[in-house]
Short mmCIF file of C-alpha atoms in Angstrom, two decimals:
data_model
loop_
_atom_site.label_atom_id
_atom_site.label_comp_id
_atom_site.label_asym_id
_atom_site.label_seq_id
_atom_site.Cartn_x
_atom_site.Cartn_y
_atom_site.Cartn_z
CA MET A 1166 69.32 104.62 108.35
CA LYS A 1167 68.28 108.34 108.73
CA ILE A 1168 71.47 109.86 110.20
CA THR A 1169 71.93 113.66 110.79
CA VAL A 1170 75.16 115.66 110.71
CA LEU A 1171 75.07 119.20 112.32
CA GLY A 1172 77.44 121.46 110.53
CA THR A 1173 78.47 122.18 106.86
CA GLY A 1174 82.18 122.63 107.29
CA GLY A 1175 84.89 120.44 105.90
CA GLY A 1176 84.76 117.88 108.60
CA ALA A 1177 81.02 117.78 108.44
CA ARG A 1178 81.08 117.30 104.73
CA ALA A 1179 83.33 114.36 104.68
CA HIS A 1180 80.89 112.34 106.99
CA ILE A 1181 77.73 113.66 104.94
CA ALA A 1182 79.42 112.20 101.71
CA LYS A 1183 80.61 109.12 103.30
CA LEU A 1184 76.99 108.32 104.73
CA ALA A 1185 75.20 109.17 101.69
CA GLU A 1186 77.55 106.74 99.57
CA LEU A 1187 76.86 104.15 102.42
CA GLY A 1188 72.89 104.48 101.41
CA HIS A 1189 71.93 106.58 104.38
CA GLU A 1190 69.22 109.13 104.22
CA VAL A 1191 71.44 112.03 105.30
CA TYR A 1192 70.04 115.31 107.11
CA VAL A 1193 72.30 118.20 107.32
CA GLY A 1194 71.64 120.94 110.06
CA THR A 1195 72.73 124.52 109.69
CA ARG A 1196 71.67 127.75 111.66
CA ASP A 1197 69.82 129.06 108.74
CA PRO A 1198 69.63 126.95 105.76
CA GLU A 1199 68.71 129.85 103.46
CA ALA A 1200 71.80 132.25 104.56
CA THR A 1201 73.86 128.62 104.06
CA LEU A 1202 72.90 128.28 100.53
CA ALA A 1203 73.11 131.88 99.66
CA ARG A 1204 76.76 132.12 100.48
CA THR A 1205 79.31 132.46 97.42
CA GLU A 1206 82.53 132.66 98.92
CA PRO A 1207 84.66 129.80 100.31
CA ASP A 1208 84.45 129.66 104.04
CA MET A 1209 87.30 130.62 106.49
CA MET A 1210 88.88 127.29 106.09
CA GLY A 1211 88.65 127.68 102.21
CA SER A 1212 86.04 125.13 101.67
CA PRO A 1213 83.83 126.04 98.54
CA PRO A 1214 80.30 127.45 99.37
CA PHE A 1215 78.05 124.74 101.04
CA GLY A 1216 75.28 125.25 98.24
CA GLN A 1217 77.61 124.53 95.21
CA TRP A 1218 78.95 121.42 97.30
CA LEU A 1219 75.54 120.32 97.76
CA ALA A 1220 74.60 120.40 94.10
CA ASP A 1221 77.29 117.52 93.61
CA HIS A 1222 75.52 115.52 96.57
CA PRO A 1223 71.86 114.97 95.63
CA GLY A 1224 69.71 113.52 97.84
CA VAL A 1225 71.42 114.93 101.22
CA GLN A 1226 68.43 117.19 102.85
CA LEU A 1227 69.57 120.59 104.36
CA ARG A 1228 67.71 121.74 107.23
CA THR A 1229 67.74 123.99 110.44
CA PHE A 1230 69.64 122.48 113.39
CA GLY A 1231 66.63 121.39 115.06
CA ASP A 1232 64.65 119.99 112.03
CA ALA A 1233 67.75 117.88 111.04
CA ALA A 1234 68.19 116.40 114.67
CA THR A 1235 64.43 115.35 114.70
CA ALA A 1236 64.92 113.65 111.42
CA SER A 1237 67.50 111.51 112.55
CA ASP A 1238 66.15 107.80 113.77
CA GLY A 1239 69.09 107.32 116.04
CA ILE A 1240 72.53 109.04 115.19
CA VAL A 1241 73.40 112.69 115.25
CA ILE A 1242 77.03 113.50 114.31
CA ASN A 1243 78.17 117.03 115.82
CA GLY A 1244 80.14 118.82 113.48
CA ILE A 1245 79.38 122.15 114.85
CA ASP A 1246 82.84 123.90 116.00
CA GLY A 1247 83.92 123.68 119.83
CA HIS A 1248 83.16 127.21 120.62
CA ASN A 1249 79.41 127.18 119.36
CA ALA A 1250 78.58 123.66 120.29
CA VAL A 1251 77.23 123.60 123.42
CA ALA A 1252 74.97 126.84 123.10
CA ALA A 1253 73.78 125.43 119.50
CA LEU A 1254 72.94 122.01 120.93
CA THR A 1255 71.45 123.26 124.12
CA ALA A 1256 68.96 125.12 121.85
CA ILE A 1257 67.86 122.02 120.31
CA SER A 1258 67.92 119.64 123.39
CA ASP A 1259 64.47 118.50 123.19
CA ARG A 1260 65.16 117.28 119.42
CA LEU A 1261 68.05 115.53 120.71
CA ALA A 1262 66.70 113.67 123.51
CA GLY A 1263 66.94 109.85 123.49
CA LYS A 1264 69.32 110.14 120.46
CA THR A 1265 72.98 109.22 120.21
CA LEU A 1266 75.31 112.50 119.55
CA ILE A 1267 78.69 111.50 118.15
CA ASP A 1268 80.73 114.31 118.95
CA TYR A 1269 84.44 115.13 117.34
CA ALA A 1270 84.93 118.66 118.08
CA VAL A 1271 88.44 120.00 119.57
CA PRO A 1272 87.77 122.93 121.58
CA PHE A 1273 90.77 125.12 120.17
CA ILE A 1274 90.90 128.78 120.45
CA TYR A 1275 92.90 129.85 117.61
CA GLN A 1276 94.69 133.32 118.20
CA HIS A 1277 95.19 134.55 114.48
CA THR A 1278 96.72 137.69 113.73
CA PRO A 1279 97.53 139.31 110.45
CA GLU A 1280 101.25 138.58 111.06
CA HIS A 1281 100.32 134.73 112.01
CA PRO A 1282 97.41 133.66 110.18
CA TRP A 1283 97.76 130.18 111.26
CA PRO A 1284 98.55 129.54 114.92
CA THR A 1285 101.61 127.13 114.11
CA PRO A 1286 104.59 126.63 113.46
CA TRP A 1287 105.38 127.94 115.79
CA GLY A 1288 104.82 131.57 116.81
CA ILE A 1289 101.65 131.31 118.41
CA MET A 1290 99.95 128.14 119.65
CA PRO A 1291 96.19 127.39 119.82
CA LYS A 1292 95.00 126.63 123.39
CA LEU A 1293 92.05 124.47 124.53
CA ASP A 1294 89.13 125.53 126.46
CA PRO A 1295 87.77 123.46 128.37
CA CYS A 1296 91.40 121.53 128.99
CA ASP A 1297 92.48 118.84 131.55
CA THR A 1298 89.82 119.04 134.24
CA ASP A 1299 86.82 119.05 131.76
CA SER A 1300 86.26 118.41 128.20
CA LEU A 1301 84.04 119.77 125.35
CA GLY A 1302 82.25 116.27 125.41
CA GLU A 1303 81.38 116.28 128.97
CA ARG A 1304 80.05 119.56 128.67
CA ILE A 1305 77.90 118.70 125.95
CA GLN A 1306 76.60 115.81 127.93
CA ARG A 1307 76.12 117.87 131.10
CA ALA A 1308 73.96 120.23 128.99
CA LEU A 1309 72.01 117.38 127.40
CA PRO A 1310 71.28 114.87 129.97
CA ASP A 1311 68.64 113.07 127.84
CA THR A 1312 71.11 112.55 125.00
CA LYS A 1313 73.71 109.84 124.73
CA VAL A 1314 76.93 111.42 123.79
CA VAL A 1315 79.67 109.53 122.69
CA LYS A 1316 83.43 111.04 122.05
CA SER A 1317 85.00 109.79 118.91
CA PHE A 1318 86.53 110.56 115.57
CA VAL A 1319 88.56 113.33 117.24
CA THR A 1320 92.03 111.82 117.00
CA GLN A 1321 92.36 112.20 113.07
CA GLU A 1322 91.31 114.32 110.29
CA GLN A 1323 87.63 113.75 109.23
CA THR A 1324 88.71 112.74 105.89
CA THR A 1325 90.76 109.87 107.10
CA VAL A 1326 88.07 109.04 109.58
CA VAL A 1327 85.75 108.43 106.75
CA ASP A 1328 88.33 106.49 104.73
CA PRO A 1329 90.69 104.72 107.22
CA GLY A 1330 91.97 102.46 104.00
CA SER A 1331 93.61 105.75 102.62
CA VAL A 1332 96.26 105.70 105.29
CA GLY A 1333 98.70 102.78 105.53
CA GLY A 1334 96.26 100.26 104.43
CA GLY A 1335 93.92 100.90 107.38
CA ASP A 1336 95.73 99.45 110.08
CA HIS A 1337 95.33 102.25 112.60
CA THR A 1338 93.10 102.85 115.76
CA MET A 1339 89.88 104.73 116.54
CA PHE A 1340 88.76 105.40 119.89
CA VAL A 1341 85.29 105.75 121.52
CA ALA A 1342 84.46 107.27 124.82
CA GLY A 1343 81.12 107.69 126.61
CA ASP A 1344 78.78 106.74 129.56
CA HIS A 1345 76.21 104.87 127.39
CA ALA A 1346 77.28 101.38 126.20
CA ASP A 1347 74.45 101.32 123.76
CA ALA A 1348 75.44 104.47 122.35
CA LYS A 1349 79.22 103.54 122.00
CA GLN A 1350 78.17 100.27 120.24
CA GLN A 1351 75.93 102.42 117.65
CA ALA A 1352 79.31 104.68 117.19
CA THR A 1353 81.46 101.41 116.90
CA GLU A 1354 79.06 100.06 114.16
CA LEU A 1355 79.16 103.15 112.14
CA LEU A 1356 83.02 103.06 112.39
CA LYS A 1357 83.06 99.50 110.90
CA ASP A 1358 80.82 100.68 108.00
CA TYR A 1359 83.50 103.20 107.36
CA GLY A 1360 86.10 100.73 107.28
CA TRP A 1361 87.70 100.62 110.72
CA THR A 1362 88.73 97.23 111.84
CA ASP A 1363 90.65 98.41 114.97
CA ILE A 1364 88.24 100.47 117.30
CA LEU A 1365 89.17 100.64 121.21
CA ASP A 1366 86.57 101.54 123.87
CA VAL A 1367 88.67 103.65 126.10
CA GLY A 1368 86.14 103.93 129.02
CA PRO A 1369 83.67 106.49 130.27
CA LEU A 1370 83.19 110.05 128.87
CA VAL A 1371 85.95 111.51 131.06
CA CYS A 1372 88.33 110.24 128.58
CA ALA A 1373 87.24 112.63 126.02
CA ARG A 1374 89.69 114.77 128.02
CA GLY A 1375 92.59 112.81 126.54
CA MET A 1376 91.10 112.75 123.06
CA GLU A 1377 90.72 116.49 123.09
CA MET A 1378 94.30 117.14 124.46
CA TYR A 1379 95.78 114.70 122.11
CA ALA A 1380 95.18 117.74 119.24
CA HIS A 1381 98.27 119.49 120.07
CA MET A 1382 100.15 115.74 119.61
CA HIS A 1383 98.21 115.54 116.37
CA SER A 1384 99.25 118.83 114.99
CA ALA A 1385 102.97 118.18 116.11
CA ILE A 1386 103.10 114.72 114.28
CA GLY A 1387 101.43 116.35 111.19
CA PHE A 1388 104.23 119.04 111.01
CA GLY A 1389 106.81 116.64 112.06
CA LEU A 1390 105.63 114.59 108.98
CA GLY A 1391 105.97 117.89 106.81
CA GLN A 1392 102.13 117.65 106.06
CA GLN A 1393 101.04 120.97 107.15
CA PHE A 1394 97.25 121.31 107.86
CA GLY A 1395 94.98 118.38 107.11
CA GLY A 1396 97.42 115.52 108.21
CA HIS A 1397 96.87 112.49 106.41
CA PHE A 1398 97.96 109.98 108.86
CA GLY A 1399 96.83 107.82 111.87
CA ILE A 1400 98.16 106.17 114.97
CA LYS A 1401 98.11 102.49 115.83
CA VAL A 1402 97.85 101.12 119.37
CA VAL A 1403 100.70 98.46 119.04
CA ARG A 1404 99.96 96.00 121.85
CA MET B 646 130.02 107.22 127.13
CA LYS B 647 129.45 108.64 130.68
CA ILE B 648 125.76 109.02 130.93
CA THR B 649 123.80 110.34 134.07
CA VAL B 650 120.24 109.53 135.01
CA LEU B 651 118.89 112.10 137.88
CA GLY B 652 116.22 110.11 140.02
CA THR B 653 116.16 106.56 141.28
CA GLY B 654 112.28 105.71 140.70
CA GLY B 655 111.01 102.92 138.30
CA GLY B 656 111.44 104.88 135.32
CA ALA B 657 114.94 105.84 136.14
CA ARG B 658 116.00 102.44 137.01
CA ALA B 659 114.89 101.28 133.52
CA HIS B 660 117.27 103.63 131.87
CA ILE B 661 119.99 102.84 134.35
CA ALA B 662 119.76 99.16 133.72
CA LYS B 663 119.47 99.43 129.85
CA LEU B 664 122.57 101.94 129.63
CA ALA B 665 124.73 99.68 132.01
CA GLU B 666 123.49 96.78 129.86
CA LEU B 667 124.70 98.83 126.60
CA GLY B 668 128.09 99.19 128.13
CA HIS B 669 127.93 102.96 129.45
CA GLU B 670 129.39 104.33 132.46
CA VAL B 671 126.25 105.09 134.48
CA TYR B 672 126.02 107.90 137.12
CA VAL B 673 122.82 108.09 139.32
CA GLY B 674 121.85 111.31 140.81
CA THR B 675 119.68 111.43 144.01
CA ARG B 676 119.36 114.29 146.56
CA ASP B 677 120.72 112.46 149.38
CA PRO B 678 123.04 109.24 148.51
CA GLU B 679 123.29 108.13 152.11
CA ALA B 680 119.57 108.57 152.74
CA THR B 681 118.53 106.92 149.55
CA LEU B 682 120.80 103.75 150.46
CA ALA B 683 119.38 103.71 154.01
CA ARG B 684 115.73 103.25 152.90
CA THR B 685 114.31 99.85 153.45
CA GLU B 686 110.90 100.20 152.57
CA PRO B 687 109.65 100.30 148.91
CA ASP B 688 108.90 103.60 147.49
CA MET B 689 105.45 104.95 147.10
CA MET B 690 105.15 103.29 143.55
CA GLY B 691 105.83 100.13 145.32
CA SER B 692 109.50 99.69 143.86
CA PRO B 693 112.15 98.17 146.33
CA PRO B 694 114.47 100.06 147.99
CA PHE B 695 117.09 101.53 145.67
CA GLY B 696 120.11 100.15 147.70
CA GLN B 697 118.93 96.73 147.28
CA TRP B 698 118.27 97.14 143.32
CA LEU B 699 121.86 98.88 143.18
CA ALA B 700 123.22 95.54 144.77
CA ASP B 701 121.96 93.85 141.50
CA HIS B 702 123.69 96.33 139.35
CA PRO B 703 127.53 96.67 139.95
CA GLY B 704 129.46 99.25 138.35
CA VAL B 705 126.68 101.90 138.60
CA GLN B 706 127.48 105.07 140.52
CA LEU B 707 125.38 106.74 143.14
CA ARG B 708 126.16 110.48 143.34
CA THR B 709 124.35 113.65 144.90
CA PHE B 710 122.55 115.10 141.73
CA GLY B 711 125.23 117.82 141.28
CA ASP B 712 128.22 115.32 141.21
CA ALA B 713 126.23 113.08 139.03
CA ALA B 714 125.42 115.54 136.47
CA THR B 715 129.14 116.58 136.12
CA ALA B 716 130.18 113.21 135.81
CA SER B 717 128.37 113.12 132.51
CA ASP B 718 130.36 113.44 129.35
CA GLY B 719 127.35 114.80 127.41
CA ILE B 720 123.79 113.19 128.08
CA VAL B 721 121.69 113.67 131.36
CA ILE B 722 118.43 112.02 131.73
CA ASN B 723 115.86 113.49 133.87
CA GLY B 724 113.93 111.10 136.13
CA ILE B 725 113.07 113.76 138.80
CA ASP B 726 109.52 113.73 139.08
CA GLY B 727 107.39 116.59 137.56
CA HIS B 728 106.86 118.51 140.98
CA ASN B 729 110.28 118.66 141.86
CA ALA B 730 112.13 118.80 138.75
CA VAL B 731 112.45 122.66 138.09
CA ALA B 732 113.71 123.17 141.65
CA ALA B 733 116.08 120.28 141.82
CA LEU B 734 117.64 121.18 138.35
CA THR B 735 117.77 124.83 138.74
CA ALA B 736 119.86 124.13 142.06
CA ILE B 737 122.43 122.39 139.83
CA SER B 738 122.27 124.62 136.80
CA ASP B 739 125.64 125.30 136.29
CA ARG B 740 126.66 121.56 136.72
CA LEU B 741 124.36 120.91 133.72
CA ALA B 742 125.67 123.91 131.47
CA GLY B 743 126.45 122.78 127.95
CA LYS B 744 124.88 119.28 128.53
CA THR B 745 121.83 117.70 126.64
CA LEU B 746 119.12 117.01 129.32
CA ILE B 747 116.58 114.56 127.97
CA ASP B 748 113.56 115.12 129.87
CA TYR B 749 110.48 112.40 130.02
CA ALA B 750 108.49 113.66 133.28
CA VAL B 751 104.69 114.35 133.02
CA PRO B 752 103.67 117.01 135.61
CA PHE B 753 100.66 115.11 136.72
CA ILE B 754 99.21 116.10 139.90
CA TYR B 755 97.63 113.17 141.48
CA GLN B 756 94.76 113.81 144.05
CA HIS B 757 94.73 110.64 145.98
CA THR B 758 92.40 109.91 148.69
CA PRO B 759 91.79 107.11 151.35
CA GLU B 760 88.84 106.10 149.15
CA HIS B 761 90.42 106.72 145.78
CA PRO B 762 93.97 105.26 146.20
CA TRP B 763 94.70 105.94 142.47
CA PRO B 764 93.24 108.69 140.59
CA THR B 765 91.50 106.58 137.75
CA PRO B 766 89.22 104.77 137.09
CA TRP B 767 87.37 107.02 137.21
CA GLY B 768 86.50 108.90 140.38
CA ILE B 769 89.20 111.17 140.45
CA MET B 770 91.21 112.48 137.70
CA PRO B 771 94.84 113.48 137.72
CA LYS B 772 95.38 116.93 136.28
CA LEU B 773 98.47 118.53 134.75
CA ASP B 774 100.40 121.73 135.93
CA PRO B 775 101.47 123.31 133.68
CA CYS B 776 99.21 122.30 130.75
CA ASP B 777 98.26 123.82 127.38
CA THR B 778 99.84 127.00 127.37
CA ASP B 779 102.99 125.91 128.75
CA SER B 780 105.01 122.62 129.39
CA LEU B 781 107.38 121.22 132.02
CA GLY B 782 109.78 120.82 129.30
CA GLU B 783 109.57 124.57 128.35
CA ARG B 784 109.84 125.48 131.94
CA ILE B 785 112.98 123.46 132.57
CA GLN B 786 114.47 124.93 129.21
CA ARG B 787 113.85 128.47 130.55
CA ALA B 788 115.35 127.81 133.87
CA LEU B 789 118.30 126.23 132.43
CA PRO B 790 119.19 128.49 129.55
CA ASP B 791 122.81 126.98 128.99
CA THR B 792 121.38 123.50 128.82
CA LYS B 793 119.98 121.85 125.61
CA VAL B 794 116.72 120.07 126.79
CA VAL B 795 115.25 117.63 124.66
CA LYS B 796 111.69 116.30 125.41
CA SER B 797 111.22 112.67 124.57
CA PHE B 798 110.25 109.08 125.88
CA VAL B 799 107.24 110.69 127.28
CA THR B 800 104.44 108.75 125.40
CA GLN B 801 105.45 105.52 126.92
CA GLU B 802 106.16 103.75 130.10
CA GLN B 803 109.78 103.74 130.52
CA THR B 804 110.06 99.79 130.72
CA THR B 805 109.01 99.89 126.92
CA VAL B 806 111.17 103.12 125.93
CA VAL B 807 114.32 100.99 126.81
CA ASP B 808 112.67 97.74 125.36
CA PRO B 809 110.90 98.74 121.96
CA GLY B 810 111.26 95.02 120.84
CA SER B 811 109.04 93.91 123.56
CA VAL B 812 105.77 95.63 122.18
CA GLY B 813 104.40 94.38 118.83
CA GLY B 814 107.63 93.54 117.37
CA GLY B 815 108.91 97.01 118.05
CA ASP B 816 107.29 98.88 115.22
CA HIS B 817 106.09 101.74 116.98
CA THR B 818 107.02 105.52 117.08
CA MET B 819 109.02 107.51 119.56
CA PHE B 820 109.01 111.48 119.41
CA VAL B 821 111.62 113.96 120.10
CA ALA B 822 111.13 117.73 120.35
CA GLY B 823 113.42 120.30 121.33
CA ASP B 824 115.00 123.61 120.26
CA HIS B 825 118.67 122.42 119.68
CA ALA B 826 119.26 120.09 116.81
CA ASP B 827 122.48 118.41 118.00
CA ALA B 828 120.84 117.69 121.18
CA LYS B 829 117.94 116.13 119.21
CA GLN B 830 120.44 114.12 117.18
CA GLN B 831 122.05 112.87 120.75
CA ALA B 832 118.65 111.47 121.84
CA THR B 833 117.79 110.12 118.47
CA GLU B 834 121.39 108.10 118.56
CA LEU B 835 120.34 106.85 122.00
CA LEU B 836 116.97 105.76 121.08
CA LYS B 837 118.54 103.89 118.10
CA ASP B 838 120.88 102.21 120.63
CA TYR B 839 117.73 101.16 122.69
CA GLY B 840 116.36 99.76 119.61
CA TRP B 841 114.03 102.32 118.19
CA THR B 842 113.76 102.20 114.40
CA ASP B 843 110.86 104.82 113.94
CA ILE B 844 111.86 108.23 115.97
CA LEU B 845 109.80 111.25 114.54
CA ASP B 846 111.30 114.70 115.28
CA VAL B 847 108.07 116.71 115.82
CA GLY B 848 109.82 120.22 116.14
CA PRO B 849 110.77 122.88 118.47
CA LEU B 850 110.26 122.24 122.36
CA VAL B 851 106.91 123.82 122.41
CA CYS B 852 105.81 120.35 121.00
CA ALA B 853 106.52 119.13 124.66
CA ARG B 854 102.91 120.27 125.45
CA GLY B 855 101.51 117.87 123.25
CA MET B 856 103.61 114.98 124.62
CA GLU B 857 102.97 115.97 128.21
CA MET B 858 99.08 116.29 127.49
CA TYR B 859 99.31 113.16 125.90
CA ALA B 860 99.28 111.46 129.08
CA HIS B 861 95.65 111.34 129.81
CA MET B 862 95.30 109.46 126.33
CA HIS B 863 98.01 107.09 127.34
CA SER B 864 96.05 106.13 130.66
CA ALA B 865 92.93 105.71 128.86
CA ILE B 866 94.42 103.46 126.27
CA GLY B 867 95.98 101.43 128.96
CA PHE B 868 92.80 101.17 130.94
CA GLY B 869 91.03 100.50 127.57
CA LEU B 870 93.27 97.49 127.13
CA GLY B 871 92.64 96.31 130.54
CA GLN B 872 96.51 96.88 131.44
CA GLN B 873 95.98 99.10 134.54
CA PHE B 874 99.05 100.99 135.52
CA GLY B 875 102.24 100.45 133.72
CA GLY B 876 100.83 99.83 130.46
CA HIS B 877 102.74 97.70 127.88
CA PHE B 878 101.69 99.22 124.42
CA GLY B 879 102.99 101.84 122.11
CA ILE B 880 101.83 103.88 119.49
CA LYS B 881 102.89 103.77 115.64
CA VAL B 882 102.25 106.79 113.55
CA VAL B 883 100.83 105.26 110.47
CA ARG B 884 101.48 107.33 107.38
#
């Protein structure tokens, strides 16, 4: 399939590489492709410059957000960070009409300071906006009424989302939520291709609140396991 | 041990019964013992009147909140609902000084209406207060600086907290958080007596935010499994 990933950060790269490995034609969207390719420094998360990374992934096509969205024949994965997602997606809403948008963003606001370069442990906690009475997933759906938004991939690091077998033999649970059954089915099939065997549909998109709010628990579990950032674990719903 | 449970609702009853079964001397705190025993109607959650329940649990001692707290020789479990917990506990702060208070409350605000007698699925969602930048666990600790607050039991129904083996053979994870290592150890030992084998210390009490905010995800998973209220499942951290 022709699948589009919007964003060039570490999470987006995990999906791009896996989708290419699975034989899909992968289009990557960025605000300004020339500027993205011109960067020579690691990004704020320490990922190497995208141009350098792209050279190791031949066949992957870098486009503007809009052109990348147009190239997809059905599925678009949103890897634009939470703060910028609604504005960036609204600007290309016509290109996303009729498509399935899988969103994994957590709308964390990090309050870095020089003394606390990371928000935990435990002097400064990140906060979520929106939270509790709304979610980023719902906001994106309201901004893009002609797109079918599915919230998924949220409850794990993207490196384990694309490689579930790397954690505990793969026996853990991935969740999908959304208001469009056919789009949830597309996301579920993609997850099966990624290697997932336990995929739970938790209901309508309002359940994105719980997935996004789980981010604090995910951080706490990671620190509890001594894994620091980029935790390598999953959660299994035990019936 | 002499262990106190504050509250007479369904969650509190699960702990009272289990602690008595384990051979502990159990004290139960309620605002007004005479009024509690005089009730003849089921409570708002449909639990039978406490007096009737108590008759089937001989040896359990019903006291005022304060007298029950005093009777404990170390551990007090807070089963007072989220809205009332800070005020009720502050009123007996001297009786709780030096003790370990294990709190499992979720500060949900339910917005019931006659058309929506329950908040989900999915017309009306409950909301949390506090949320994200504070937690009920932290509020209780600030109100009771001489008490050692441990947040635990939050991520499951209390019926499965006291009987972990009833879910998936017992291979799931319970979490503890708190600012006092000795109190977390007491909670951990109690959980082992309940039958838990995978108990993860996620860190300081600020991690109560994640546990309480997990409540939306817990509800969604329960509904996703078709279990409605009182879900019978757990989550396992898969490494």
